[in-house]
Coordinates of C-alpha atoms in Angstrom, one line a residue:
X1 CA 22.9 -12.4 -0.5
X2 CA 24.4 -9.5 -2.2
X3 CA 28.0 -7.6 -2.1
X4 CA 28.3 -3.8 -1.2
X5 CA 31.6 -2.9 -1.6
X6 CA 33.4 -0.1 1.3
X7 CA 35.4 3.0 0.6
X8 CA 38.3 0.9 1.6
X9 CA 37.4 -1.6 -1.5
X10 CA 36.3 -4.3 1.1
X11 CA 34.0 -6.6 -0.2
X12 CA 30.7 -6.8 2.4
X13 CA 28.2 -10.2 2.3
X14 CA 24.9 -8.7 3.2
X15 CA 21.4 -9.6 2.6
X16 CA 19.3 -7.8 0.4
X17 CA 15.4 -6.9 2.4
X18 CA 13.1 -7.7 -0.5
X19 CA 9.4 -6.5 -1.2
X20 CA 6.9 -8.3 1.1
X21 CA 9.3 -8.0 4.4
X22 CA 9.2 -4.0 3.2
X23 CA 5.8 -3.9 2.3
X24 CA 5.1 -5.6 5.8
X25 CA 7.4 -3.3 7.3
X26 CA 6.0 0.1 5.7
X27 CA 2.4 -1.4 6.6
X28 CA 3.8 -1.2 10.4
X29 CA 4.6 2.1 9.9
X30 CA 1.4 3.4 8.0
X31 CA -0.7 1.8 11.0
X32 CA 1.4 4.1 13.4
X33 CA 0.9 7.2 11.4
X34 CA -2.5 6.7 10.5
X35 CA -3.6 6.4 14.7
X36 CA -1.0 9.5 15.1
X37 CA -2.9 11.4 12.0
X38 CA -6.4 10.3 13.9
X39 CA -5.6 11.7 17.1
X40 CA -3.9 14.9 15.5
X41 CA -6.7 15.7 13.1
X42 CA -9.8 14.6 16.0
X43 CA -7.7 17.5 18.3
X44 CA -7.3 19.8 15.5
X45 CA -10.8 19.6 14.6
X46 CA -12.3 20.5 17.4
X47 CA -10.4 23.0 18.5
X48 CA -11.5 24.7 14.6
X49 CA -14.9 23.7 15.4
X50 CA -14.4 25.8 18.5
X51 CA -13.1 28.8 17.4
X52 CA -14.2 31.4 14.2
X53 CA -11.5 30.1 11.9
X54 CA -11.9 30.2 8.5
X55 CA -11.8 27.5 6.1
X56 CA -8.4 28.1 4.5
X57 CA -7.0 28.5 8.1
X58 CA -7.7 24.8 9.0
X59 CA -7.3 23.3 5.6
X60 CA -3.5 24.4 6.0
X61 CA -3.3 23.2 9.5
X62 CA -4.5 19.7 8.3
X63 CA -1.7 19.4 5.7
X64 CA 0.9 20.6 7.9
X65 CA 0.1 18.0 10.6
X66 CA -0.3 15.6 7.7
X67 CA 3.1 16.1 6.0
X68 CA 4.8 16.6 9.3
X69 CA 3.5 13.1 10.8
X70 CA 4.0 11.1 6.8
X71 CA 7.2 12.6 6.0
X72 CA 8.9 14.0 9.5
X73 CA 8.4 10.6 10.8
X74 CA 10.5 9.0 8.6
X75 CA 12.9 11.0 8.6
X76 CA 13.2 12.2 12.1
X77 CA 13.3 8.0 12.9
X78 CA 16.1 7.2 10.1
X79 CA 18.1 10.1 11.0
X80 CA 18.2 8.9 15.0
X81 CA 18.5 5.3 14.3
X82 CA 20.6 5.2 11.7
X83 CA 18.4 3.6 8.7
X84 CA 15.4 2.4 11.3
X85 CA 11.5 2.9 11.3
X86 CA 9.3 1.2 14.3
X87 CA 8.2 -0.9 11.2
X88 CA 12.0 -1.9 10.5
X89 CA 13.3 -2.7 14.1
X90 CA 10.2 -4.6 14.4
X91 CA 11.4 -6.7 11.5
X92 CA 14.9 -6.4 11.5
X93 CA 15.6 -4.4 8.8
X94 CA 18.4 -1.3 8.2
X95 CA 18.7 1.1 5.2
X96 CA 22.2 2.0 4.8
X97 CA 24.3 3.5 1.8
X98 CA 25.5 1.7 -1.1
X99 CA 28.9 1.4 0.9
X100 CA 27.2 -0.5 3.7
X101 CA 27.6 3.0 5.8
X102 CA 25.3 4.4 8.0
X103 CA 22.6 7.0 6.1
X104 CA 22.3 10.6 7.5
X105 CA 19.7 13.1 7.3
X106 CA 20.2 14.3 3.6
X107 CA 19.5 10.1 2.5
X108 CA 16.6 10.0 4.8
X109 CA 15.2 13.0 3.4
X110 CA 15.7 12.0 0.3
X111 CA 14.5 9.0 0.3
X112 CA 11.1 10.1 2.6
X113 CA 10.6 12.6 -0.5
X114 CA 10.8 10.6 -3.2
X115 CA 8.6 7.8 -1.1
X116 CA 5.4 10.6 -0.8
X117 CA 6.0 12.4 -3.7
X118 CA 6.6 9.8 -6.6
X119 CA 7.2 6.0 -5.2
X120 CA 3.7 5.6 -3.9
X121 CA 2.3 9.3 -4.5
X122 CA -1.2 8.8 -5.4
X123 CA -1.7 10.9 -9.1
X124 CA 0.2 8.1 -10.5
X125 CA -1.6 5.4 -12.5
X126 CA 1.0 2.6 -10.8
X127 CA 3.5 2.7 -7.6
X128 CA 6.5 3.3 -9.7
X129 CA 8.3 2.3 -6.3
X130 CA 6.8 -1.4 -6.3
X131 CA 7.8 -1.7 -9.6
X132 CA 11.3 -0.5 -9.6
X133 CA 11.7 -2.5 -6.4
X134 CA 11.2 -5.5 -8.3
X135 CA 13.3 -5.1 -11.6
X136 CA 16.1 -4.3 -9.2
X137 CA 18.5 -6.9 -8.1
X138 CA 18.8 -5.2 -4.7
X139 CA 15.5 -4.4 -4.2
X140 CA 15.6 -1.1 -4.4
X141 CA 13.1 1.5 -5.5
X142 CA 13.2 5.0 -6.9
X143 CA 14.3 7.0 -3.6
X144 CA 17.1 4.7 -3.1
X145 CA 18.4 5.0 -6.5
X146 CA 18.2 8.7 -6.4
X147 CA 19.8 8.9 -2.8
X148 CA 22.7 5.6 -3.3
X149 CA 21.0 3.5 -0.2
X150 CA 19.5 0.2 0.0
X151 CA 17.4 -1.9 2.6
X152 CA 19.2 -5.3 4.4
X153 CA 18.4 -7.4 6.8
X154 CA 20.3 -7.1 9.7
X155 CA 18.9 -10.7 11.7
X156 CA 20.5 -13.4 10.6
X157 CA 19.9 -17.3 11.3
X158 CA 22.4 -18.1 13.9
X159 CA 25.3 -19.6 13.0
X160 CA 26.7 -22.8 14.7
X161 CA 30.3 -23.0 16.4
X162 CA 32.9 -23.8 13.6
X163 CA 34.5 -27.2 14.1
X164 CA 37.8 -26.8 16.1
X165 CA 40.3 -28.8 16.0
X166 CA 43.8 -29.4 16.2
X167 CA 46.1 -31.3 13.7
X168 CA 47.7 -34.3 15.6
X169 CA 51.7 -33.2 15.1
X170 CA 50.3 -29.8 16.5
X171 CA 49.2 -30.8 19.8
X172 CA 52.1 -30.9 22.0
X173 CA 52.4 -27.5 20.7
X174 CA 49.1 -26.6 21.6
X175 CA 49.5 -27.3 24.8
X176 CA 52.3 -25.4 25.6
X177 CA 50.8 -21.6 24.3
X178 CA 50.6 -18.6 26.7
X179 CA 47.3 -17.3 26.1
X180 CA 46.4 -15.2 28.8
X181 CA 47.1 -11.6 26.5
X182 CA 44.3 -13.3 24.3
X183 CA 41.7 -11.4 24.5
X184 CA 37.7 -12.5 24.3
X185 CA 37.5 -9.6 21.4
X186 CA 40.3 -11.2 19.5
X187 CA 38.9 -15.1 20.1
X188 CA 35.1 -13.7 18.9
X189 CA 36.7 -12.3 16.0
X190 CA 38.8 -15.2 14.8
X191 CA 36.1 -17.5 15.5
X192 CA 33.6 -15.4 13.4
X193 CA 35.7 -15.6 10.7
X194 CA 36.4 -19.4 10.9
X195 CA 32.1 -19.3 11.1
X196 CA 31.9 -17.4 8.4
X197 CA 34.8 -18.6 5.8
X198 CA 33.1 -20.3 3.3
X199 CA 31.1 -17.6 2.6
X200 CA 33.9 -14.9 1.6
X201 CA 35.5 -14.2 -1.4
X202 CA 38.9 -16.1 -1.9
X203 CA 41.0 -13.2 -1.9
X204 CA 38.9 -12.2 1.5
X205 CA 39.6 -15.3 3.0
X206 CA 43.2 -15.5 3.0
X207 CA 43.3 -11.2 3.4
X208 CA 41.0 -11.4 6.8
X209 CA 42.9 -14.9 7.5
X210 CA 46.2 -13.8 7.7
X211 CA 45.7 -10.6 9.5
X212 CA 43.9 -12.4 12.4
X213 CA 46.6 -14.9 12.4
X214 CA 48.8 -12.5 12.5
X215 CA 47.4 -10.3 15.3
X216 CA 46.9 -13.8 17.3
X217 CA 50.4 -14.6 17.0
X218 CA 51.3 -10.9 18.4
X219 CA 49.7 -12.2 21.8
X220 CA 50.3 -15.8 22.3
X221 CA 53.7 -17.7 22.4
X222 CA 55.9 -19.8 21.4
X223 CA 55.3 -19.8 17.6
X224 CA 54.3 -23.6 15.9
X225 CA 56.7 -25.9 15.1
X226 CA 55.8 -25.8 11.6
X227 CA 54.0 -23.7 8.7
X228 CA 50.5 -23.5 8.9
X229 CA 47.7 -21.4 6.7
X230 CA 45.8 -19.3 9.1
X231 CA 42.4 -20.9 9.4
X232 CA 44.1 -24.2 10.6
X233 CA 46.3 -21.8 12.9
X234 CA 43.4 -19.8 14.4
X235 CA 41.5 -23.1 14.9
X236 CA 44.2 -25.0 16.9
X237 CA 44.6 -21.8 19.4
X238 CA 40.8 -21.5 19.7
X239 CA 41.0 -25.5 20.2
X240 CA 43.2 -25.2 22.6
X241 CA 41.8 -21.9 24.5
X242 CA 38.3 -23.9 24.9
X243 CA 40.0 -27.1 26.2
X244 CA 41.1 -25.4 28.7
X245 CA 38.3 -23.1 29.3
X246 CA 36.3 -26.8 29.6
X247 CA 39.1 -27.9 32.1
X248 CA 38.7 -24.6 34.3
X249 CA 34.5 -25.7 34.7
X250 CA 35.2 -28.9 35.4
X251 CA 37.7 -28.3 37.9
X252 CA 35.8 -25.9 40.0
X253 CA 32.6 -28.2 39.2
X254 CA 34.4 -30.9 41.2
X255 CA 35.8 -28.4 43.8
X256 CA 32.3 -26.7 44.6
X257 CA 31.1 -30.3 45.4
X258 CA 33.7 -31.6 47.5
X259 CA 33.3 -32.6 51.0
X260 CA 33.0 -29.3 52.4
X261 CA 30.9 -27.4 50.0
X262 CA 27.4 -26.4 51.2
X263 CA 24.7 -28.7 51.0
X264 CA 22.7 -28.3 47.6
X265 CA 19.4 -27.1 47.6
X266 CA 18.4 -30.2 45.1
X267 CA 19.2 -32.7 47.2
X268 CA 22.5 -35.0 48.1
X269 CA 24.3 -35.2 45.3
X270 CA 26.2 -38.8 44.6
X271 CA 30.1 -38.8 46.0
X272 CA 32.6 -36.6 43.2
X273 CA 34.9 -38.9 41.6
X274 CA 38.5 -38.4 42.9
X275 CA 39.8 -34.7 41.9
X276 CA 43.4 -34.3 40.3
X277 CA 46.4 -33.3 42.2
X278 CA 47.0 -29.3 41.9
X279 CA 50.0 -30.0 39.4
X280 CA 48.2 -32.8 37.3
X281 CA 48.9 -32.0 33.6
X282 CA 45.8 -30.5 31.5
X283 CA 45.0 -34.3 29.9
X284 CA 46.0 -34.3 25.8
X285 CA 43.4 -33.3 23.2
X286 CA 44.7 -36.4 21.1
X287 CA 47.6 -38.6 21.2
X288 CA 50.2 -36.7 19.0
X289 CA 50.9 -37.4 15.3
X290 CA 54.4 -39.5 14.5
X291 CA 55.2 -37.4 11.3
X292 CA 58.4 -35.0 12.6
X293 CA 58.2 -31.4 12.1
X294 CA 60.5 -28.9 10.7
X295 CA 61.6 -25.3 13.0
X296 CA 60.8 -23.2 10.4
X297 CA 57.6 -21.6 12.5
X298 CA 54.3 -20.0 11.3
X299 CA 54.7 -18.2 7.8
X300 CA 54.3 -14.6 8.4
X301 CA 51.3 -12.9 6.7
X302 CA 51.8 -12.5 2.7
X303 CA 54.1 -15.7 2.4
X304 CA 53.9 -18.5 0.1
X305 CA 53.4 -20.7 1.9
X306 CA 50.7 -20.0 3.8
X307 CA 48.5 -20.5 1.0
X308 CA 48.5 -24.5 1.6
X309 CA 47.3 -26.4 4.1
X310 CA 50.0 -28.2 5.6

């Protein structure tokens, strides 16, 4: 893992594409060009051989093609893509800026250059690429010093649901939010950050932390009973939005195999257990803790207070 930092000074967690996934991904690409060269070169021949053109004449044609398939691929492909060869999508890897920005045409140029012309051009003794790549802590060789990009990987191990829960003298609280404004954007971004929250910075944490909280708290009501830091507050509304949510299945599980639903194609199902009444109570996540609670509500964003777990 590495840190690029944005224009915005926001610290990114990104991981560094070292040198065998790139060698294996520039080998990818090499293969490509190389059957592209073939073809080009077998065409170009022949129609030479064909025709009364002089040597010089077809010794320029055969470097054009040649530079135009080694360097305009790479460049054409990272300009479009936005940092991608055939060789990197195939691998999941992404050159962007040293800001964690996309690259544009002038860094793909760049870089393409410096890649034929000095990283791996062949009147050099070594690959001064290779060996910059690997004194570098990001990985990076000559071209992406010279034009400020690096190589990440953009596929990451998937991450498992964060634990959800919600703190016993919480629950009655829980249960009575409005959260139909909360959107599935919102409840994917708060629960990536929950997924993700041992692996920031402390001052990210608590930044990121309180500003979900406090776009949560914009959409749902009432306000808890009691201060709260924002990861526990995000995790009791996700708690609670996926209780329900679990509710919601079961309930329509039970009502799509009631008496009169159709007959199911993997044979007869056993009798459904009795279904609840249409104003039966959502049942309790947990019975609810004894300790009393203050009135003071959720500290707003920046407070104190909300530095503690309560």
């Amino acid at each position: 893992m590495s840190q690029l930092v944005t224009g915005e000074a926001v610290v990114l967690q990104v991981r560094i594409a070292r040198m065998p996934t790139r060698a294996l991904a520039c080998a990818i690409d090499m293969a490509l060009q190389g059957i592209v060269l073939t073809v080009l070169i077998a065409l170009l021949a022949g129609f030479l051989f064909g025709s009364e053109s002089s040597e010089a004449l077809a010794i320029a044609l055969i470097f054009i093609v040649v530079l135009l398939v080694v360097v305009g691929y790479r460049v054409v492909m990272e300009t479009l893509t936005r940092g991608r060869t055939l060789g990197k999508m195939v691998l999941g890897l992404k050159v962007v800026r040293d800001d964690g920005s996309s690259i544009r045409f002038r860094h793909a140029l760049v870089r393409t250059l410096m890649w034929f012309f000095v990283d791996f051009a062949p009147w050099f003794a070594a690959c001064p690429g290779i060996v910059a790549s690997l004194m570098n802590k990001q990985g990076k060789r000559i071209g992406d010093m010279v034009a400020g990009t690096v190589v990440i990987r953009e596929r990451h191990q998937s991450m498992a649901s964060p634990p959800l829960f919600v703190p016993g003298h919480l629950v009655q609280w829980a249960q009575s939010l409005e959260l139909s404004r909360l959107s599935d954007e919102l409840a994917n971004a708060a629960r990536d950050y929950l997924s993700r929250y041992a692996e920031l910075l402390p001052g990210a944490q608590h930044a990121i932390g309180e500003a979900l909280a406090a776009r949560v708290a914009a959409v749902i009501a009432p306000a808890p009973p009691t201060q709260i830091i924002a990861p526990a507050y995000l995790s009791a509304v996700l708690a609670e939005r996926r209780r329900r949510e679990l509710h919601r299945l079961s309930t329509q599980r039970l009502t799509h195999t009631g008496p009169f639903a159709p007959p199911s194609p993997y044979g007869v199902l056993p009798p459904p257990p009795p279904a609840p009444g249409p104003f039966a109570p959502p049942p309790p996540l947990s019975t609810p803790h004894p300790a009393t609670v203050n009135a003071q509500g959720w500290a707003a964003p920046g407070s104190n207070e909300s530095s503690q777990w309560s």
